[in-house]
Amino acid sequence: GAVVSQHPSWVICKSGTSVKIECRSLDFQATTMFWYRQFPKQSLMLMATSNEGSKATYEQGVEKDKFLINHASLTLSTLTVTSAHPEDSSFYICRPVNPTYEQYFGPGTRLTVT
Amino acid sequence: DQQVKQNSPSLSVQEGRISILNCDYTNSMFDYFLWYKKYPAEGPTFLISISSIKDKNEDGRFTVFLNKSAKHLSLHIVPSQPGDSAVYFCAANSGGGADGLTFGKGTHLIIQP
């Protein structure tokens, strides 16, 4: 089946620093990438949608200047959390859109901001 | 307004029995439904899906039933195994997989030995 990777799998950073999360689709090319986050005991929430070569579209309440998304190629998208704060601590998950109906998520990145 | 609802936050089932997880939706534009399984600190794993043109899809121990008139779907796992203990998310979208998924809040399934 399709394989999606994320790096790093977990990261701890200090408040005010920036963290970059990479998402790669290894078996297919994805023109569209979704980024989700999940807070403890809550559902997955869509943060933004990115299309290769164009600007990302952010969901209401998600700051585009804080969560920078770059979808530079059909197999790589990055999410950068800028000036991270403790309330940004969450589990971030990517989902490159697979041309087939079976949709696969990345394994997720646990971000802890101290 | 929550468009995908999983009203049972948790469900406990004995090993070997059938687990039935329920999901309701309100958006009549949804035409594709998926179930995901998620362990703590891992990304969701795709389990099974169903399009609105079908009312049943089966894959091994997993069967998903869709009742469009009631806007209800369910996931049946039989027989339930200890490794099935996880949080199960129901998700829906329109336009095939190209749209963002709308998730329910999940049901924590606990399989008891």
PDB file of C-alpha atoms in Angstrom:
ATOM      1  CA  GLY A   1       0.000   0.000   0.000  1.00  0.00           C
ATOM      2  CA  ALA A   2       0.891   3.655  -0.100  1.00  0.00           C
ATOM      3  CA  VAL A   3       3.503   4.874   2.338  1.00  0.00           C
ATOM      4  CA  VAL A   4       3.608   8.293   3.899  1.00  0.00           C
ATOM      5  CA  SER A   5       6.437   9.396   6.161  1.00  0.00           C
ATOM      6  CA  GLN A   6       6.801  12.277   8.559  1.00  0.00           C
ATOM      7  CA  HIS A   7       9.902  13.668  10.183  1.00  0.00           C
ATOM      8  CA  PRO A   8      10.528  14.128  13.006  1.00  0.00           C
ATOM      9  CA  SER A   9       8.201  11.741  14.805  1.00  0.00           C
ATOM     10  CA  TRP A  10       8.503  13.812  17.966  1.00  0.00           C
ATOM     11  CA  VAL A  11      10.141  17.071  18.885  1.00  0.00           C
ATOM     12  CA  ILE A  12      10.533  19.167  21.994  1.00  0.00           C
ATOM     13  CA  CYS A  13      11.338  22.824  21.537  1.00  0.00           C
ATOM     14  CA  LYS A  14      11.498  25.953  23.619  1.00  0.00           C
ATOM     15  CA  SER A  15       8.877  28.629  23.454  1.00  0.00           C
ATOM     16  CA  GLY A  16       9.645  31.172  20.760  1.00  0.00           C
ATOM     17  CA  THR A  17      11.558  28.844  18.479  1.00  0.00           C
ATOM     18  CA  SER A  18      10.430  27.432  15.143  1.00  0.00           C
ATOM     19  CA  VAL A  19       9.956  23.817  14.199  1.00  0.00           C
ATOM     20  CA  LYS A  20       9.762  22.306  10.739  1.00  0.00           C
ATOM     21  CA  ILE A  21       7.831  19.104  10.073  1.00  0.00           C
ATOM     22  CA  GLU A  22       8.316  17.214   6.821  1.00  0.00           C
ATOM     23  CA  CYS A  23       5.784  14.976   5.118  1.00  0.00           C
ATOM     24  CA  ARG A  24       6.682  12.739   2.225  1.00  0.00           C
ATOM     25  CA  SER A  25       4.556  10.510   0.061  1.00  0.00           C
ATOM     26  CA  LEU A  26       6.827   7.658  -0.916  1.00  0.00           C
ATOM     27  CA  ASP A  27       4.708   5.663  -3.360  1.00  0.00           C
ATOM     28  CA  PHE A  28       2.671   8.262  -5.163  1.00  0.00           C
ATOM     29  CA  GLN A  29       2.636  11.862  -6.235  1.00  0.00           C
ATOM     30  CA  ALA A  30       0.297  14.157  -4.391  1.00  0.00           C
ATOM     31  CA  THR A  31      -0.759  17.462  -5.852  1.00  0.00           C
ATOM     32  CA  THR A  32      -2.756  18.156  -2.708  1.00  0.00           C
ATOM     33  CA  MET A  33      -1.647  17.826   0.893  1.00  0.00           C
ATOM     34  CA  PHE A  34      -3.761  18.183   4.012  1.00  0.00           C
ATOM     35  CA  TRP A  35      -2.373  19.043   7.418  1.00  0.00           C
ATOM     36  CA  TYR A  36      -4.267  18.113  10.560  1.00  0.00           C
ATOM     37  CA  ARG A  37      -3.651  18.430  14.242  1.00  0.00           C
ATOM     38  CA  GLN A  38      -5.075  16.609  17.157  1.00  0.00           C
ATOM     39  CA  PHE A  39      -5.172  17.839  20.730  1.00  0.00           C
ATOM     40  CA  PRO A  40      -5.491  15.248  23.501  1.00  0.00           C
ATOM     41  CA  LYS A  41      -8.868  13.542  23.594  1.00  0.00           C
ATOM     42  CA  GLN A  42     -10.110  15.537  20.629  1.00  0.00           C
ATOM     43  CA  SER A  43     -10.759  14.692  17.008  1.00  0.00           C
ATOM     44  CA  LEU A  44      -8.486  15.390  14.104  1.00  0.00           C
ATOM     45  CA  MET A  45      -8.940  18.938  12.892  1.00  0.00           C
ATOM     46  CA  LEU A  46      -8.022  20.102   9.433  1.00  0.00           C
ATOM     47  CA  MET A  47      -5.583  22.991   9.577  1.00  0.00           C
ATOM     48  CA  ALA A  48      -4.793  23.716   5.971  1.00  0.00           C
ATOM     49  CA  THR A  49      -4.811  22.438   2.421  1.00  0.00           C
ATOM     50  CA  SER A  50      -1.863  22.927   0.134  1.00  0.00           C
ATOM     51  CA  ASN A  51      -1.528  22.403  -3.574  1.00  0.00           C
ATOM     52  CA  GLU A  52       1.827  21.909  -5.195  1.00  0.00           C
ATOM     53  CA  GLY A  53       3.191  25.167  -6.454  1.00  0.00           C
ATOM     54  CA  SER A  54       0.554  27.420  -4.934  1.00  0.00           C
ATOM     55  CA  LYS A  55      -0.300  29.013  -1.609  1.00  0.00           C
ATOM     56  CA  ALA A  56      -1.973  26.983   1.083  1.00  0.00           C
ATOM     57  CA  THR A  57      -5.566  27.502   2.131  1.00  0.00           C
ATOM     58  CA  TYR A  58      -6.066  27.729   5.870  1.00  0.00           C
ATOM     59  CA  GLU A  59      -9.097  26.770   7.907  1.00  0.00           C
ATOM     60  CA  GLN A  60     -10.814  29.363  10.024  1.00  0.00           C
ATOM     61  CA  GLY A  61      -8.930  30.068  13.186  1.00  0.00           C
ATOM     62  CA  VAL A  62      -5.574  28.813  11.891  1.00  0.00           C
ATOM     63  CA  GLU A  63      -2.970  31.570  11.558  1.00  0.00           C
ATOM     64  CA  LYS A  64      -1.259  31.392   8.198  1.00  0.00           C
ATOM     65  CA  ASP A  65       1.716  33.416   9.410  1.00  0.00           C
ATOM     66  CA  LYS A  66       2.260  31.040  12.280  1.00  0.00           C
ATOM     67  CA  PHE A  67       1.878  27.769  10.422  1.00  0.00           C
ATOM     68  CA  LEU A  68       3.880  28.083   7.232  1.00  0.00           C
ATOM     69  CA  ILE A  69       3.218  25.415   4.654  1.00  0.00           C
ATOM     70  CA  ASN A  70       5.434  24.731   1.695  1.00  0.00           C
ATOM     71  CA  HIS A  71       4.415  22.184  -0.904  1.00  0.00           C
ATOM     72  CA  ALA A  72       7.487  22.386  -3.061  1.00  0.00           C
ATOM     73  CA  SER A  73       7.156  19.090  -4.873  1.00  0.00           C
ATOM     74  CA  LEU A  74       4.656  16.339  -5.532  1.00  0.00           C
ATOM     75  CA  THR A  75       6.212  14.178  -2.840  1.00  0.00           C
ATOM     76  CA  LEU A  76       7.194  16.668  -0.147  1.00  0.00           C
ATOM     77  CA  SER A  77       5.321  19.172   1.966  1.00  0.00           C
ATOM     78  CA  THR A  78       6.574  20.954   5.059  1.00  0.00           C
ATOM     79  CA  LEU A  79       4.774  22.592   7.940  1.00  0.00           C
ATOM     80  CA  THR A  80       6.755  25.120   9.958  1.00  0.00           C
ATOM     81  CA  VAL A  81       5.423  26.183  13.331  1.00  0.00           C
ATOM     82  CA  THR A  82       6.927  29.626  13.858  1.00  0.00           C
ATOM     83  CA  SER A  83       7.491  31.190  17.259  1.00  0.00           C
ATOM     84  CA  ALA A  84       5.999  28.148  18.920  1.00  0.00           C
ATOM     85  CA  HIS A  85       4.160  28.485  22.218  1.00  0.00           C
ATOM     86  CA  PRO A  86       3.027  25.826  24.689  1.00  0.00           C
ATOM     87  CA  GLU A  87      -0.526  25.986  23.314  1.00  0.00           C
ATOM     88  CA  ASP A  88       0.875  24.790  19.965  1.00  0.00           C
ATOM     89  CA  SER A  89       1.814  21.506  21.587  1.00  0.00           C
ATOM     90  CA  SER A  90      -0.159  18.939  19.648  1.00  0.00           C
ATOM     91  CA  PHE A  91       0.018  15.982  17.336  1.00  0.00           C
ATOM     92  CA  TYR A  92       0.449  17.081  13.724  1.00  0.00           C
ATOM     93  CA  ILE A  93      -0.520  14.733  10.919  1.00  0.00           C
ATOM     94  CA  CYS A  94      -0.268  15.084   7.167  1.00  0.00           C
ATOM     95  CA  ARG A  95      -2.338  13.420   4.488  1.00  0.00           C
ATOM     96  CA  PRO A  96      -1.171  13.564   0.896  1.00  0.00           C
ATOM     97  CA  VAL A  97      -4.091  12.969  -1.426  1.00  0.00           C
ATOM     98  CA  ASN A  98      -3.742   9.587  -3.044  1.00  0.00           C
ATOM     99  CA  PRO A  99      -5.229   9.258  -6.534  1.00  0.00           C
ATOM    100  CA  THR A 100      -6.999   6.096  -5.362  1.00  0.00           C
ATOM    101  CA  TYR A 101      -9.805   6.212  -2.840  1.00  0.00           C
ATOM    102  CA  GLU A 102      -7.747   4.715  -0.031  1.00  0.00           C
ATOM    103  CA  GLN A 103      -6.384   7.676   1.845  1.00  0.00           C
ATOM    104  CA  TYR A 104      -3.308   7.329   3.977  1.00  0.00           C
ATOM    105  CA  PHE A 105      -2.053   9.528   6.738  1.00  0.00           C
ATOM    106  CA  GLY A 106       1.451  10.179   7.864  1.00  0.00           C
ATOM    107  CA  PRO A 107       2.485   8.630  11.173  1.00  0.00           C
ATOM    108  CA  GLY A 108       2.274  12.012  12.876  1.00  0.00           C
ATOM    109  CA  THR A 109       4.629  14.338  14.716  1.00  0.00           C
ATOM    110  CA  ARG A 110       4.280  14.971  18.424  1.00  0.00           C
ATOM    111  CA  LEU A 111       5.272  18.561  19.188  1.00  0.00           C
ATOM    112  CA  THR A 112       5.879  19.636  22.759  1.00  0.00           C
ATOM    113  CA  VAL A 113       6.681  23.280  23.407  1.00  0.00           C
ATOM    114  CA  THR A 114       8.181  24.038  26.791  1.00  0.00           C
TER     115      THR A 114
ATOM    116  CA  ASP B   1     -22.253  22.259  14.193  1.00  0.00           C
ATOM    117  CA  GLN B   2     -20.741  18.816  14.123  1.00  0.00           C
ATOM    118  CA  GLN B   3     -21.359  17.195  10.758  1.00  0.00           C
ATOM    119  CA  VAL B   4     -20.027  13.787  11.732  1.00  0.00           C
ATOM    120  CA  LYS B   5     -21.017  12.420  15.103  1.00  0.00           C
ATOM    121  CA  GLN B   6     -19.838   9.440  17.056  1.00  0.00           C
ATOM    122  CA  ASN B   7     -22.024   9.511  20.108  1.00  0.00           C
ATOM    123  CA  SER B   8     -20.282   6.780  22.050  1.00  0.00           C
ATOM    124  CA  PRO B   9     -16.938   7.983  23.401  1.00  0.00           C
ATOM    125  CA  SER B  10     -16.076   4.464  24.485  1.00  0.00           C
ATOM    126  CA  LEU B  11     -17.173   0.889  23.963  1.00  0.00           C
ATOM    127  CA  SER B  12     -16.136  -2.243  25.787  1.00  0.00           C
ATOM    128  CA  VAL B  13     -16.502  -5.625  24.088  1.00  0.00           C
ATOM    129  CA  GLN B  14     -15.423  -9.087  25.054  1.00  0.00           C
ATOM    130  CA  GLU B  15     -12.804 -10.796  22.933  1.00  0.00           C
ATOM    131  CA  GLY B  16     -14.375 -12.947  20.242  1.00  0.00           C
ATOM    132  CA  ARG B  17     -17.646 -11.027  20.210  1.00  0.00           C
ATOM    133  CA  ILE B  18     -18.831  -8.511  17.642  1.00  0.00           C
ATOM    134  CA  SER B  19     -17.906  -4.842  18.022  1.00  0.00           C
ATOM    135  CA  ILE B  20     -20.310  -2.356  16.483  1.00  0.00           C
ATOM    136  CA  LEU B  21     -19.236   1.256  16.188  1.00  0.00           C
ATOM    137  CA  ASN B  22     -21.767   3.813  15.067  1.00  0.00           C
ATOM    138  CA  CYS B  23     -21.523   7.081  13.219  1.00  0.00           C
ATOM    139  CA  ASP B  24     -24.128   9.643  12.136  1.00  0.00           C
ATOM    140  CA  TYR B  25     -23.759  12.516   9.705  1.00  0.00           C
ATOM    141  CA  THR B  26     -25.803  15.546   8.830  1.00  0.00           C
ATOM    142  CA  ASN B  27     -24.349  16.761   5.540  1.00  0.00           C
ATOM    143  CA  SER B  28     -26.265  15.198   2.670  1.00  0.00           C
ATOM    144  CA  MET B  29     -23.426  16.155   0.300  1.00  0.00           C
ATOM    145  CA  PHE B  30     -21.133  13.574   1.824  1.00  0.00           C
ATOM    146  CA  ASP B  31     -20.664  10.749  -0.629  1.00  0.00           C
ATOM    147  CA  TYR B  32     -17.703   8.888   0.722  1.00  0.00           C
ATOM    148  CA  PHE B  33     -17.134   7.505   4.189  1.00  0.00           C
ATOM    149  CA  LEU B  34     -14.078   6.063   5.853  1.00  0.00           C
ATOM    150  CA  TRP B  35     -13.135   4.425   9.097  1.00  0.00           C
ATOM    151  CA  TYR B  36      -9.750   4.916  10.697  1.00  0.00           C
ATOM    152  CA  LYS B  37      -8.099   3.245  13.640  1.00  0.00           C
ATOM    153  CA  LYS B  38      -5.699   5.189  15.782  1.00  0.00           C
ATOM    154  CA  TYR B  39      -3.301   4.187  18.519  1.00  0.00           C
ATOM    155  CA  PRO B  40      -1.919   6.847  20.888  1.00  0.00           C
ATOM    156  CA  ALA B  41       0.902   8.947  19.396  1.00  0.00           C
ATOM    157  CA  GLU B  42       0.464   7.406  15.941  1.00  0.00           C
ATOM    158  CA  GLY B  43      -1.201   8.595  12.779  1.00  0.00           C
ATOM    159  CA  PRO B  44      -4.595   7.151  11.857  1.00  0.00           C
ATOM    160  CA  THR B  45      -4.580   3.917   9.916  1.00  0.00           C
ATOM    161  CA  PHE B  46      -7.093   3.480   7.144  1.00  0.00           C
ATOM    162  CA  LEU B  47      -9.409   0.535   7.759  1.00  0.00           C
ATOM    163  CA  ILE B  48     -12.250   0.483   5.312  1.00  0.00           C
ATOM    164  CA  SER B  49     -14.345   2.833   3.227  1.00  0.00           C
ATOM    165  CA  ILE B  50     -17.666   2.949   1.466  1.00  0.00           C
ATOM    166  CA  SER B  51     -19.085   5.166  -1.231  1.00  0.00           C
ATOM    167  CA  SER B  52     -22.656   6.364  -1.165  1.00  0.00           C
ATOM    168  CA  ILE B  53     -23.623   4.117  -4.067  1.00  0.00           C
ATOM    169  CA  LYS B  54     -23.196   1.083  -1.841  1.00  0.00           C
ATOM    170  CA  ASP B  55     -24.804   0.034   1.407  1.00  0.00           C
ATOM    171  CA  LYS B  56     -22.222  -2.510   2.505  1.00  0.00           C
ATOM    172  CA  ASN B  57     -18.516  -3.102   2.131  1.00  0.00           C
ATOM    173  CA  GLU B  58     -16.644  -5.993   3.650  1.00  0.00           C
ATOM    174  CA  ASP B  59     -12.930  -6.573   4.181  1.00  0.00           C
ATOM    175  CA  GLY B  60     -11.935  -9.504   6.320  1.00  0.00           C
ATOM    176  CA  ARG B  61     -13.179  -8.986   9.848  1.00  0.00           C
ATOM    177  CA  PHE B  62     -14.380  -5.471   9.071  1.00  0.00           C
ATOM    178  CA  THR B  63     -17.726  -4.602   7.514  1.00  0.00           C
ATOM    179  CA  VAL B  64     -19.118  -1.130   7.053  1.00  0.00           C
ATOM    180  CA  PHE B  65     -22.836  -0.570   6.577  1.00  0.00           C
ATOM    181  CA  LEU B  66     -24.301   2.623   5.200  1.00  0.00           C
ATOM    182  CA  ASN B  67     -27.911   3.714   5.612  1.00  0.00           C
ATOM    183  CA  LYS B  68     -28.236   6.855   3.529  1.00  0.00           C
ATOM    184  CA  SER B  69     -31.836   7.573   4.433  1.00  0.00           C
ATOM    185  CA  ALA B  70     -30.927   7.591   8.102  1.00  0.00           C
ATOM    186  CA  LYS B  71     -27.528   9.232   7.473  1.00  0.00           C
ATOM    187  CA  HIS B  72     -25.993   6.517   9.546  1.00  0.00           C
ATOM    188  CA  LEU B  73     -23.088   4.176   9.149  1.00  0.00           C
ATOM    189  CA  SER B  74     -21.639   1.485  11.316  1.00  0.00           C
ATOM    190  CA  LEU B  75     -18.455  -0.511  11.508  1.00  0.00           C
ATOM    191  CA  HIS B  76     -18.694  -4.155  12.531  1.00  0.00           C
ATOM    192  CA  ILE B  77     -15.644  -6.030  13.712  1.00  0.00           C
ATOM    193  CA  VAL B  78     -16.049  -9.748  14.124  1.00  0.00           C
ATOM    194  CA  PRO B  79     -14.545 -11.507  15.905  1.00  0.00           C
ATOM    195  CA  SER B  80     -13.046  -8.795  18.069  1.00  0.00           C
ATOM    196  CA  GLN B  81      -9.406  -9.270  19.009  1.00  0.00           C
ATOM    197  CA  PRO B  82      -7.231  -7.629  21.696  1.00  0.00           C
ATOM    198  CA  GLY B  83      -5.266  -5.777  19.010  1.00  0.00           C
ATOM    199  CA  ASP B  84      -8.465  -4.042  17.960  1.00  0.00           C
ATOM    200  CA  SER B  85      -8.344  -1.926  21.109  1.00  0.00           C
ATOM    201  CA  ALA B  86      -7.858   1.605  19.781  1.00  0.00           C
ATOM    202  CA  VAL B  87      -9.739   4.774  18.972  1.00  0.00           C
ATOM    203  CA  TYR B  88     -11.859   4.510  15.843  1.00  0.00           C
ATOM    204  CA  PHE B  89     -12.684   7.581  13.809  1.00  0.00           C
ATOM    205  CA  CYS B  90     -15.473   7.864  11.317  1.00  0.00           C
ATOM    206  CA  ALA B  91     -14.766  10.343   8.518  1.00  0.00           C
ATOM    207  CA  ALA B  92     -16.685  11.649   5.551  1.00  0.00           C
ATOM    208  CA  ASN B  93     -16.211  13.845   2.559  1.00  0.00           C
ATOM    209  CA  SER B  94     -17.703  14.797  -0.740  1.00  0.00           C
ATOM    210  CA  GLY B  95     -16.108  14.635  -4.155  1.00  0.00           C
ATOM    211  CA  GLY B  96     -14.074  11.521  -3.470  1.00  0.00           C
ATOM    212  CA  GLY B  97     -10.797  11.616  -1.573  1.00  0.00           C
ATOM    213  CA  ALA B  98      -9.700  14.964  -2.926  1.00  0.00           C
ATOM    214  CA  ASP B  99     -11.558  16.972  -0.329  1.00  0.00           C
ATOM    215  CA  GLY B 100     -10.672  17.471   3.305  1.00  0.00           C
ATOM    216  CA  LEU B 101     -12.139  14.828   5.538  1.00  0.00           C
ATOM    217  CA  THR B 102     -14.586  15.683   8.296  1.00  0.00           C
ATOM    218  CA  PHE B 103     -13.996  13.515  11.320  1.00  0.00           C
ATOM    219  CA  GLY B 104     -16.126  12.378  14.199  1.00  0.00           C
ATOM    220  CA  LYS B 105     -14.669  12.655  17.699  1.00  0.00           C
ATOM    221  CA  GLY B 106     -13.848   8.985  17.839  1.00  0.00           C
ATOM    222  CA  THR B 107     -14.890   5.967  19.858  1.00  0.00           C
ATOM    223  CA  HIS B 108     -12.424   4.258  22.137  1.00  0.00           C
ATOM    224  CA  LEU B 109     -12.899   0.529  21.677  1.00  0.00           C
ATOM    225  CA  ILE B 110     -11.674  -1.683  24.493  1.00  0.00           C
ATOM    226  CA  ILE B 111     -11.504  -5.392  23.898  1.00  0.00           C
ATOM    227  CA  GLN B 112     -11.613  -7.332  27.119  1.00  0.00           C
ATOM    228  CA  PRO B 113     -10.025 -10.784  27.373  1.00  0.00           C
TER     229      PRO B 113
END
